[in-house]
Short mmCIF file of C-alpha atoms (C1' of nucleotides) in Angstrom, two decimals:
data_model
loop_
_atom_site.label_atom_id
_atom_site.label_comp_id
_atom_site.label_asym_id
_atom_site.label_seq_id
_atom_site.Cartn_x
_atom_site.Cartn_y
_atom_site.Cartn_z
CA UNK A 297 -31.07 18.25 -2.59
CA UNK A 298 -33.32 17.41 0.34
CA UNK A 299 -31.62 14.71 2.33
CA UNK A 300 -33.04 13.49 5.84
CA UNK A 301 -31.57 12.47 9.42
CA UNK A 302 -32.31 8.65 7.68
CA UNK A 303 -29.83 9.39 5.06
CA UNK A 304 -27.22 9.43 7.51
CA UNK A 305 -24.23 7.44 6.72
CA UNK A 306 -20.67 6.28 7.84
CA UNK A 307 -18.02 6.80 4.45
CA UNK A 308 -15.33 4.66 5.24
CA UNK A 309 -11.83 3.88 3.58
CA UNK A 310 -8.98 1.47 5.48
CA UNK A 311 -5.44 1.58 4.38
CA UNK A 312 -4.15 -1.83 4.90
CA UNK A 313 -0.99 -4.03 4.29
CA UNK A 314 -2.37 -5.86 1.30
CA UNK A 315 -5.41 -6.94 -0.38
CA UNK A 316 -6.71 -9.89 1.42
CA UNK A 317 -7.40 -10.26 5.06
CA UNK A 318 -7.60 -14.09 4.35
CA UNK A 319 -3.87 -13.81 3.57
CA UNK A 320 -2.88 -12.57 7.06
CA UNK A 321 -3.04 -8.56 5.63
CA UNK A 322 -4.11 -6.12 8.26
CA UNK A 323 -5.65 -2.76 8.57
CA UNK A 324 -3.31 -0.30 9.56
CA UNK A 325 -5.08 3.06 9.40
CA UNK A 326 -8.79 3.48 9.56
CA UNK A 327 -10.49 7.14 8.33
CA UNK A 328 -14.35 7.86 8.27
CA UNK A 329 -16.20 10.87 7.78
CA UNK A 330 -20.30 11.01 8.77
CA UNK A 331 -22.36 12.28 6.29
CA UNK A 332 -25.76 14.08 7.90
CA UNK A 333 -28.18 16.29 6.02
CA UNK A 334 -25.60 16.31 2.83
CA UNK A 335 -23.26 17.54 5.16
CA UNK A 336 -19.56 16.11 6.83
CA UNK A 337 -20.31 16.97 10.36
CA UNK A 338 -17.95 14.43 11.92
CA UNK A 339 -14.52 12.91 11.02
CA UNK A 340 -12.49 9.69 12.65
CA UNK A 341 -9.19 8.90 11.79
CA UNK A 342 -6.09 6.87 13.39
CA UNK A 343 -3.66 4.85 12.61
CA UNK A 344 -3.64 1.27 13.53
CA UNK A 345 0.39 -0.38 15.18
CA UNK A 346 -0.33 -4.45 14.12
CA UNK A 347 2.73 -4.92 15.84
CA UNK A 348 5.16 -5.66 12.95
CA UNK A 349 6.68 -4.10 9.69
CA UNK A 350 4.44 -3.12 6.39
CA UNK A 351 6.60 -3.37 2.93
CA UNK A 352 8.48 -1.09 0.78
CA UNK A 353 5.46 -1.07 -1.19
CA UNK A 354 3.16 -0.01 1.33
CA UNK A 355 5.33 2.65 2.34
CA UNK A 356 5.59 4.05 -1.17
CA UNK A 357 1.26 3.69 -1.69
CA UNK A 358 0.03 5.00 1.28
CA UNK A 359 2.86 7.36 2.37
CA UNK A 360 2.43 5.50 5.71
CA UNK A 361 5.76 4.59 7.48
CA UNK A 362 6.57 1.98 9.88
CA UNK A 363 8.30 5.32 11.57
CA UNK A 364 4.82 6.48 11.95
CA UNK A 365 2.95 3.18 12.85
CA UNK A 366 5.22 2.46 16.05
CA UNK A 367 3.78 5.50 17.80
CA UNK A 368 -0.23 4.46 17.05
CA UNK A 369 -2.00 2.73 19.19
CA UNK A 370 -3.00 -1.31 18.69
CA UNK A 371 -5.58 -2.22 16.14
CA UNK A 372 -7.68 -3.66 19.26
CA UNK A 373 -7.88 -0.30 20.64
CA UNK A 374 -8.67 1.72 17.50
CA UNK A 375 -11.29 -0.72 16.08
CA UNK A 376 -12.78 -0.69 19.34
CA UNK A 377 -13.35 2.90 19.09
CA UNK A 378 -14.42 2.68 14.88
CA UNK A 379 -17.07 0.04 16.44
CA UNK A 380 -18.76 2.93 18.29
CA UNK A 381 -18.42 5.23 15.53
CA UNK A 382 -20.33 3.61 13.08
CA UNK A 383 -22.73 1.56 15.48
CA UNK A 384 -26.36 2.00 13.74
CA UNK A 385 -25.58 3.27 10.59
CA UNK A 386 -25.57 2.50 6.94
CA UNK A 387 -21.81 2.57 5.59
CA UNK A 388 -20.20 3.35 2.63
CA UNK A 389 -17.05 2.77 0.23
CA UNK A 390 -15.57 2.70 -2.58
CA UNK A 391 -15.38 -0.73 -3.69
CA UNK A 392 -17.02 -1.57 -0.37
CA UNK A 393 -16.58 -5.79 -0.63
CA UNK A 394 -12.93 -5.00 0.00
CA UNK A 395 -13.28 -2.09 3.06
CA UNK A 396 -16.33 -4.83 4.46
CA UNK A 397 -13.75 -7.60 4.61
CA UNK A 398 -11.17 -5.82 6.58
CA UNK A 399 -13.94 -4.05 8.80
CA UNK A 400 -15.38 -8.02 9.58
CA UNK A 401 -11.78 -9.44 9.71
CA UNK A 402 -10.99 -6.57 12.51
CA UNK A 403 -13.54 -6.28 14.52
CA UNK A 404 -14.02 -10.40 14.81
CA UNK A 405 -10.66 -10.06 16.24
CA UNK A 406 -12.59 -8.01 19.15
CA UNK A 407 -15.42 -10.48 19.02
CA UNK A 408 -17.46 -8.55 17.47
CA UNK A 409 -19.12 -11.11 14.59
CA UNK A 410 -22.05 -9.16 12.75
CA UNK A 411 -22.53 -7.80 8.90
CA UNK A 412 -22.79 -4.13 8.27
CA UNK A 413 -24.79 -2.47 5.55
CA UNK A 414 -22.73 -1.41 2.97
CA UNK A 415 -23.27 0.37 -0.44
CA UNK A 416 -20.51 0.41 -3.11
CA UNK A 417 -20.19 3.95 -4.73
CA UNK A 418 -18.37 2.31 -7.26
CA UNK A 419 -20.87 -0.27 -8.41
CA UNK A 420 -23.26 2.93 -8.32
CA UNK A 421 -21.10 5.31 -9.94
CA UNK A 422 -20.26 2.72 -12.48
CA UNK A 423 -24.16 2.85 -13.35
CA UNK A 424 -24.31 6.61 -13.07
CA UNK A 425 -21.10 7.33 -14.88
CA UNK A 426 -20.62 4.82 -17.57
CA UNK A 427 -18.84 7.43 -20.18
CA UNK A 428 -16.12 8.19 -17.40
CA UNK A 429 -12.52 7.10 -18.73
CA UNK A 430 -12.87 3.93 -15.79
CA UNK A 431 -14.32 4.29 -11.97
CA UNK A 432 -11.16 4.56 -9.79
CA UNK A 433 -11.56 7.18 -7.29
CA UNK A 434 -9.05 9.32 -8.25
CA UNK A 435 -10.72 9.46 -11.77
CA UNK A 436 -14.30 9.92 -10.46
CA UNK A 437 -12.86 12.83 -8.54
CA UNK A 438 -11.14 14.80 -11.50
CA UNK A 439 -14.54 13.34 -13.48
CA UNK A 440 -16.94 14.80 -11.47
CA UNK A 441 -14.64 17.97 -10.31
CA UNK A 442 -15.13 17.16 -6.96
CA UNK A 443 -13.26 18.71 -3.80
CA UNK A 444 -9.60 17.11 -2.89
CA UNK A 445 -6.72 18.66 -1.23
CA UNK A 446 -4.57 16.64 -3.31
CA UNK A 447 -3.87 13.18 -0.82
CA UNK A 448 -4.53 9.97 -2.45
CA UNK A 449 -4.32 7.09 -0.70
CA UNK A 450 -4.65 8.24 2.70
CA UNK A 451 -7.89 6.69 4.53
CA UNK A 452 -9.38 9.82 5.80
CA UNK A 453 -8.57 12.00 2.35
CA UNK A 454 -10.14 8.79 0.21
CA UNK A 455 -13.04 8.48 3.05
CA UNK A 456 -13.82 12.69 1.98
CA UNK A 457 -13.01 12.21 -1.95
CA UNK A 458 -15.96 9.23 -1.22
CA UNK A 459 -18.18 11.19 0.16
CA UNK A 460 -17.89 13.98 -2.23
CA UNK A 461 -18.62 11.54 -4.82
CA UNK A 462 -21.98 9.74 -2.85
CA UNK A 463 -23.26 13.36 -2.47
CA UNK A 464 -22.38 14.01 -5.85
CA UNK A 465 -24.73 10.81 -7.53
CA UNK A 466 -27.39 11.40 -4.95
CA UNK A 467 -27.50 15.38 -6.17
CA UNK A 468 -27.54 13.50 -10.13
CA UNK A 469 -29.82 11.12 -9.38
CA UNK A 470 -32.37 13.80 -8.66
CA UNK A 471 -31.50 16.96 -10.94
CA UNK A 472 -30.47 14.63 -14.18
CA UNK A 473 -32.92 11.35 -13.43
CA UNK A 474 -35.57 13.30 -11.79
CA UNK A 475 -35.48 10.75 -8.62
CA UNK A 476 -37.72 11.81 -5.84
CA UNK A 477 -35.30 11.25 -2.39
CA UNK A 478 -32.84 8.95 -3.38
CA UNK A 479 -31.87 7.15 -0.37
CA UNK A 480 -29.37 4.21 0.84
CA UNK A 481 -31.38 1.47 -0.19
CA UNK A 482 -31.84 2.65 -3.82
CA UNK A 483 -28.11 3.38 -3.85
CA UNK A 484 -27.52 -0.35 -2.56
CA UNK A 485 -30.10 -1.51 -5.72
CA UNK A 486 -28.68 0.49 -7.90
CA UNK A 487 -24.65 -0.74 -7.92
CA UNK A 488 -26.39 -4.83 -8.20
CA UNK A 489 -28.63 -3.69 -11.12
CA UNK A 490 -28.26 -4.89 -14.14
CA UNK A 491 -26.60 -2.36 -16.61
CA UNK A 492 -29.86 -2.15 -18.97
CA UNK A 493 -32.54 -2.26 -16.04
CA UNK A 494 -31.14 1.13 -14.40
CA UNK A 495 -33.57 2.87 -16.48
CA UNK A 496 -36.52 1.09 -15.33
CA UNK A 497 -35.57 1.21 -11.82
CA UNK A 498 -35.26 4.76 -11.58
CA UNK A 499 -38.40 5.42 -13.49
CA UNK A 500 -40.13 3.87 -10.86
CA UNK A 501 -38.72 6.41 -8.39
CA UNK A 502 -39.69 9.53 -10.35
"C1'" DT B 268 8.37 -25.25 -10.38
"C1'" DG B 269 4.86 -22.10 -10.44
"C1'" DC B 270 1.41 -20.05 -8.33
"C1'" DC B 271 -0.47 -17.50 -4.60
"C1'" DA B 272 -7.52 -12.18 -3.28
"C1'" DG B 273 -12.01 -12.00 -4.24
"C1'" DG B 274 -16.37 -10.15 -5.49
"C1'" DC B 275 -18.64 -8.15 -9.16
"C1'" DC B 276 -19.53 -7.28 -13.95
"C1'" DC B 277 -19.55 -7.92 -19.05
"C1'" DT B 278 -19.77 -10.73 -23.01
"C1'" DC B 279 -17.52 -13.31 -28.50
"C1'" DT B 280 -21.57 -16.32 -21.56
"C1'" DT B 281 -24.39 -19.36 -18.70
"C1'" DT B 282 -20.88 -26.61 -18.68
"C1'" DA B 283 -16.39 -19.60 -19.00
"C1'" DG B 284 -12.99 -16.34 -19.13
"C1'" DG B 285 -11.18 -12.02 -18.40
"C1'" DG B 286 -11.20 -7.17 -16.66
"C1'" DC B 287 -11.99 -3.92 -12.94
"C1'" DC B 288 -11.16 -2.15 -8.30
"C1'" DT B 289 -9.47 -2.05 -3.59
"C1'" DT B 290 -4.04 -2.10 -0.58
#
DNA sequence: TGCCAGGCCCTCTTTAGGGCCTT
């Protein structure tokens, strides 16, 4: 797989208190990994203290305990930092309109009010992969055989498993569709194309 | 009292409804 310093991108995964930022939920741990050259070369992780409890249920999903969220540092601080991480680059997720939301939500907090690029493995994968059992990450992983240590839910373990699973459909995209340098933007197209137009659209990338 | 996310996708659709996926 030939990949190029403009393939670099920012895999991202928040753990958060609940599903909506609209609804008052909040970020409370933040993991990235940067992928250059088809290769992790650098990792970000923290957790986030929003100043108040997360549920039972929370607790139980993320393995993330209000124990261990009174010793982080603010959100402010943190998402400060994440800002400079992924300032410039292209970003990714899995299901990346619900990681986008809490990225916006946060960092508007900070003032900072701008869109990021995002691609959506699992709009992609779910092009890619439409014979696996569904397109959870934790199924894509065992799918695909891909590298895990085993955590699930944790953000910088789910940012990896991500990863793994981008470099994985960029490596299929060329060796099984024959696509010449897939790149961001044809991963973006792909996950908003129409299920029976993904044949025509990587034809014309061959 | 009952409900309470939301964006995307698919189909028995498009003047709609339901499932998936994220925490």
């Amino acid at each position: 797989m030939s990949l190029t310093a403009a393939d670099t991108v920012i895999v991202l995964d928040f753990e958060t208190t609940g599903l909506s930022p609209a609804q008052g939920e909040r970020a409370i741990e933040i993991g990235a990994v940067k992928l250059e050259g088809g290769i992790i070369t650098e990792r970000f992780q923290q957790l986030m203290n929003r100043g108040c409890r997360v549920s039972g249920f929370i607790e139980n999903y993320t393995g993330i305990s209000n124990a261990m969220l009174t010793s982080a540092p603010p959100c402010e601080t943190v998402m400060a930092e994440f800002a400079q991480f992924i300032e410039g680059y292209n970003l990714v997720a899995h299901n990346a309109s619900f990681d986008q939301k809490f990225l916006e939500a946060e960092l508007a907090r900070l003032g900072y009010c701008q869109t990021y690029p995002f691609a959506c493995s699992m709009l992609t994968a779910r092009r890619l992969y439409q014979q696996a059992p569904n397109h959870k990450l934790g199924t894509l992983v065992r799918y695909k055989q891909l590298p895990t240590d085993g955590t699930f839910h944790r953000a910088l373990a789910d940012a990896e498993m991500t990863a793994h699973l981008w470099l994985a459909m960029l490596d299929d995209l060329q060796r099984e569709h024959a696509v010449v340098a897939p790149d961001f933007q044809l991963m973006q197209r792909l996950g908003k194309t129409a299920k029976g137009a993904v044949a025509g659209l990587l034809a014309r990338h061959r």
